[in-house]
Coordinates of C-alpha atoms in Angstrom, one line a residue:
F9 CA 34.6 38.1 15.9
G10 CA 32.3 36.8 13.2
A11 CA 35.3 34.7 11.5
Y12 CA 36.3 33.4 14.8
A13 CA 32.7 32.0 15.6
I14 CA 32.3 30.4 12.2
G15 CA 35.8 28.8 12.6
S16 CA 34.5 27.5 16.1
N17 CA 31.5 26.1 14.7
V18 CA 33.4 24.3 11.9
R19 CA 35.6 22.8 14.6
N20 CA 33.0 21.8 16.7
R21 CA 31.2 20.1 13.9
N22 CA 34.6 18.3 13.0
L23 CA 35.0 17.4 16.5
K24 CA 31.2 16.0 16.8
H25 CA 31.6 14.2 13.6
R26 CA 35.0 12.4 14.9
N27 CA 33.2 11.5 18.1
E28 CA 30.2 10.1 16.0
L29 CA 32.6 8.0 13.9
L30 CA 34.6 6.8 16.9
E31 CA 31.4 5.7 18.8
Q32 CA 30.3 3.8 15.5
Q33 CA 33.6 2.2 15.6
V34 CA 33.4 1.2 19.2
R35 CA 29.8 -0.2 18.6
K36 CA 31.1 -2.3 15.8
R37 CA 34.0 -3.8 17.5
T38 CA 32.0 -4.4 20.6
E39 CA 29.4 -6.2 18.3
N40 CA 32.3 -8.1 16.8
L41 CA 33.6 -9.1 20.3
H42 CA 30.3 -10.4 21.4
K43 CA 29.8 -12.5 18.2
A44 CA 33.3 -13.8 18.7
L45 CA 32.7 -14.7 22.5
S46 CA 29.3 -16.4 21.6
L47 CA 30.9 -18.3 18.8
K48 CA 33.8 -19.5 21.0
D49 CA 31.2 -20.5 23.6
A50 CA 29.4 -22.7 21.0
Y51 CA 32.5 -24.4 20.0
L52 CA 33.5 -25.1 23.6
A53 CA 30.0 -26.3 24.4
E54 CA 30.0 -28.5 21.3
T55 CA 33.6 -30.0 22.3
H56 CA 32.4 -30.7 25.9
H57 CA 29.1 -32.4 24.4
R58 CA 31.3 -34.6 22.0
V59 CA 33.9 -35.7 24.7
K60 CA 31.1 -36.5 27.0
N61 CA 29.4 -38.7 24.2
N62 CA 32.7 -40.5 23.4
L63 CA 33.4 -41.2 27.1
Q64 CA 30.0 -42.7 27.4
M65 CA 30.7 -44.7 24.1
V66 CA 33.7 -46.0 25.9
A67 CA 32.0 -46.8 29.2
S68 CA 29.2 -48.8 27.3
L69 CA 31.8 -50.8 25.7
L70 CA 33.4 -51.7 28.8
D71 CA 29.8 -52.4 30.3
L72 CA 29.1 -54.8 27.2
Q73 CA 32.4 -56.5 27.7
A74 CA 32.2 -56.8 31.4
A75 CA 28.7 -58.5 31.1
Q76 CA 30.4 -61.4 29.2
I77 CA 32.6 -62.1 32.2
E78 CA 31.1 -64.3 35.2
D79 CA 34.1 -64.3 37.5
P80 CA 33.8 -61.0 39.8
Q81 CA 37.5 -60.7 40.2
T82 CA 38.0 -60.8 36.5
R83 CA 35.2 -58.4 35.8
A84 CA 36.2 -55.9 38.7
P85 CA 38.8 -53.9 36.6
F86 CA 36.3 -53.3 33.9
D87 CA 33.9 -51.9 36.6
V88 CA 36.6 -49.7 38.2
S89 CA 37.5 -48.4 34.8
K90 CA 34.1 -47.6 33.8
T91 CA 33.7 -45.4 37.0
R92 CA 36.7 -43.4 36.1
I93 CA 35.4 -42.8 32.7
D94 CA 31.9 -41.7 34.1
A95 CA 33.6 -39.4 36.5
I96 CA 35.3 -37.7 33.7
A97 CA 32.1 -37.7 31.4
L98 CA 30.2 -36.0 34.4
I99 CA 32.7 -33.0 34.5
H100 CA 32.2 -32.4 30.8
Q101 CA 28.4 -32.7 31.3
R102 CA 28.0 -30.4 34.2
L103 CA 30.8 -27.8 32.6
Y104 CA 28.5 -27.2 29.7
G105 CA 25.1 -28.6 30.6
R106 CA 21.8 -27.7 29.2
D107 CA 21.4 -24.6 31.2
G108 CA 24.5 -23.1 29.7
E109 CA 26.7 -23.3 32.9
K110 CA 30.2 -22.8 32.8
S111 CA 31.4 -23.7 36.3
I112 CA 30.6 -26.6 38.7
R113 CA 29.6 -26.0 42.3
F114 CA 31.7 -28.7 44.1
Q115 CA 29.6 -30.0 46.6
G116 CA 26.6 -30.5 44.0
F117 CA 29.0 -32.2 41.6
L118 CA 30.5 -34.5 44.5
A119 CA 27.0 -35.6 45.4
E120 CA 26.1 -36.5 42.0
L121 CA 29.4 -38.3 41.6
L122 CA 28.8 -40.5 44.5
E123 CA 25.3 -41.4 43.4
L124 CA 26.7 -42.3 40.2
I125 CA 29.6 -44.4 41.6
E126 CA 26.8 -46.1 43.8
Q127 CA 24.6 -47.0 40.9
G128 CA 27.5 -48.3 39.0
Q129 CA 28.1 -51.1 41.3
T130 CA 27.9 -54.4 39.7
S131 CA 26.7 -56.2 42.9
G132 CA 24.2 -53.4 44.0
R133 CA 24.6 -54.8 47.6
Q134 CA 26.1 -51.8 49.3
R135 CA 24.5 -48.4 50.1
L136 CA 26.3 -45.3 50.4
I137 CA 25.4 -42.4 52.8
A138 CA 27.6 -39.4 52.4
N139 CA 27.7 -36.3 54.6
I140 CA 29.5 -33.4 52.6
A141 CA 30.1 -30.0 54.6
G142 CA 32.4 -27.3 54.5
D143 CA 33.4 -24.4 52.2
D144 CA 31.7 -24.8 48.6
F145 CA 33.3 -23.3 45.9
D146 CA 33.4 -23.3 41.9
L147 CA 35.6 -25.7 40.0
R148 CA 37.4 -25.3 36.7
L149 CA 37.8 -28.1 34.3
K150 CA 41.1 -29.4 35.1
Q151 CA 40.7 -29.1 38.8
G152 CA 37.3 -30.8 38.4
V153 CA 38.8 -33.8 36.6
A154 CA 41.6 -34.1 39.2
L155 CA 39.2 -33.9 42.3
G156 CA 36.6 -36.1 40.5
M157 CA 39.2 -38.9 40.2
I158 CA 40.4 -38.4 43.6
F159 CA 37.0 -38.8 45.1
N160 CA 36.2 -41.6 42.6
E161 CA 39.0 -43.8 43.8
L162 CA 38.4 -42.9 47.6
V163 CA 34.8 -44.0 47.3
T164 CA 35.3 -47.0 45.2
N165 CA 38.0 -48.2 47.8
S166 CA 35.4 -47.5 50.5
L167 CA 32.8 -49.5 48.8
K168 CA 35.2 -52.5 48.7
H169 CA 36.7 -52.2 52.2
A170 CA 34.6 -50.1 54.5
S171 CA 31.1 -51.5 54.2
E172 CA 29.2 -52.7 57.2
S173 CA 27.5 -56.1 57.7
D174 CA 24.5 -54.8 56.0
G175 CA 26.3 -53.3 53.1
L176 CA 26.1 -49.8 54.4
V177 CA 29.1 -47.4 53.8
K178 CA 29.1 -44.0 55.7
V179 CA 31.3 -41.3 54.3
D180 CA 32.2 -37.9 55.8
V181 CA 33.8 -35.3 53.5
T182 CA 34.8 -31.9 54.8
M183 CA 36.6 -28.9 53.1
A184 CA 38.1 -25.7 54.5
W185 CA 40.2 -22.9 53.1
I186 CA 43.4 -22.8 55.0
A187 CA 44.9 -19.9 52.8
E188 CA 44.2 -18.1 49.7
G189 CA 43.7 -20.5 46.9
R190 CA 44.7 -23.6 49.3
L191 CA 41.9 -25.9 50.4
R192 CA 42.1 -28.8 52.8
F193 CA 39.8 -32.0 52.4
A194 CA 39.1 -34.7 55.0
Y195 CA 37.6 -38.1 53.8
D196 CA 36.6 -40.5 56.4
D197 CA 34.9 -43.8 55.6
H198 CA 34.8 -45.2 59.2
G199 CA 36.4 -48.2 58.0
P200 CA 39.4 -50.2 59.0
G201 CA 41.7 -47.7 57.4
I202 CA 45.1 -48.2 55.7
D203 CA 48.6 -48.0 56.9
P204 CA 49.6 -44.3 57.5
S205 CA 53.3 -44.9 57.1
L206 CA 53.4 -45.5 53.3
P207 CA 53.1 -42.7 50.9
F208 CA 50.3 -42.7 48.4
E209 CA 52.8 -42.8 45.4
E210 CA 54.3 -45.8 46.6
R211 CA 51.1 -48.1 47.6
T212 CA 50.4 -51.3 45.6
S213 CA 46.6 -50.0 45.0
L214 CA 46.4 -48.3 41.7
G215 CA 43.5 -46.4 43.0
L216 CA 45.5 -45.0 45.9
R217 CA 48.4 -44.3 43.7
L218 CA 46.2 -42.2 41.5
V219 CA 44.7 -40.4 44.6
G220 CA 48.4 -39.3 45.3
R221 CA 49.2 -38.5 41.8
F222 CA 46.1 -36.4 41.2
A223 CA 46.7 -34.5 44.4
H224 CA 50.1 -33.9 43.3
Q225 CA 48.8 -32.5 39.9
L226 CA 46.8 -29.9 41.9
Q227 CA 50.2 -28.7 43.9
G228 CA 49.1 -30.9 46.9
H229 CA 49.7 -34.2 48.7
A230 CA 47.5 -36.7 50.4
A231 CA 48.2 -38.4 53.8
V232 CA 46.4 -40.8 55.9
D233 CA 45.7 -39.5 59.6
P234 CA 48.0 -41.5 61.9
E235 CA 45.5 -41.2 64.7
R236 CA 42.5 -42.1 62.5
P237 CA 43.6 -44.6 59.7
S238 CA 40.1 -44.4 58.1
R239 CA 40.7 -40.6 57.5
I240 CA 42.5 -39.3 54.5
V241 CA 43.5 -35.5 54.3
F242 CA 44.7 -33.8 51.3
E243 CA 45.6 -30.4 50.6
V244 CA 45.4 -28.9 47.1
N245 CA 45.4 -25.4 45.3
I246 CA 42.2 -24.4 44.1
S247 CA 41.9 -21.3 41.7
V248 CA 38.8 -19.1 42.4

């Protein structure tokens, strides 16, 4: 019996030692994983920061070039290109901002984007009032760029064609989940509207063609409401 007890104690001590070694290995690997994730986050944050800075530099160069052009029609493509670049830069800024956030709440991002577009007007004559309502959600980078470009084109088009006599542009944006991972947006600028019979991909306006293209990039499509031509509806896939 004594020999059995001694043997049992030895096995217990060996088992305890093995458990301690295993726990040390697990702790070490966990620490290494945390360090690797922190390093990855730092690299991503630095990448987004550099992309944002480079985009802002390009936008500034366009600004300088546009400032030398007196004819508004000749200057307009520079202004539109700048707003597109600003929209992409805003995505990178919000994804890895000063507080370390890694996701974008869409409604807050859209409100900021609309303000940026309004401030970017060369004429400064138009004022934008936006009503944003519906199901809010988090954006990933690729989805954020595509949706940012869609709304940049829609709002830019509204500022050109839907302003009232006093320069006021009223925009309603609603969004609602229609299925798991499938979101429907409705955009209405209360303006004269556009022809609902022509697909977005076949329109002469580059901005409207981009709306169709970016909607397609999100496995969706855009269309004009035939009963209300100022209202554009598009359904896209959003990963949550």
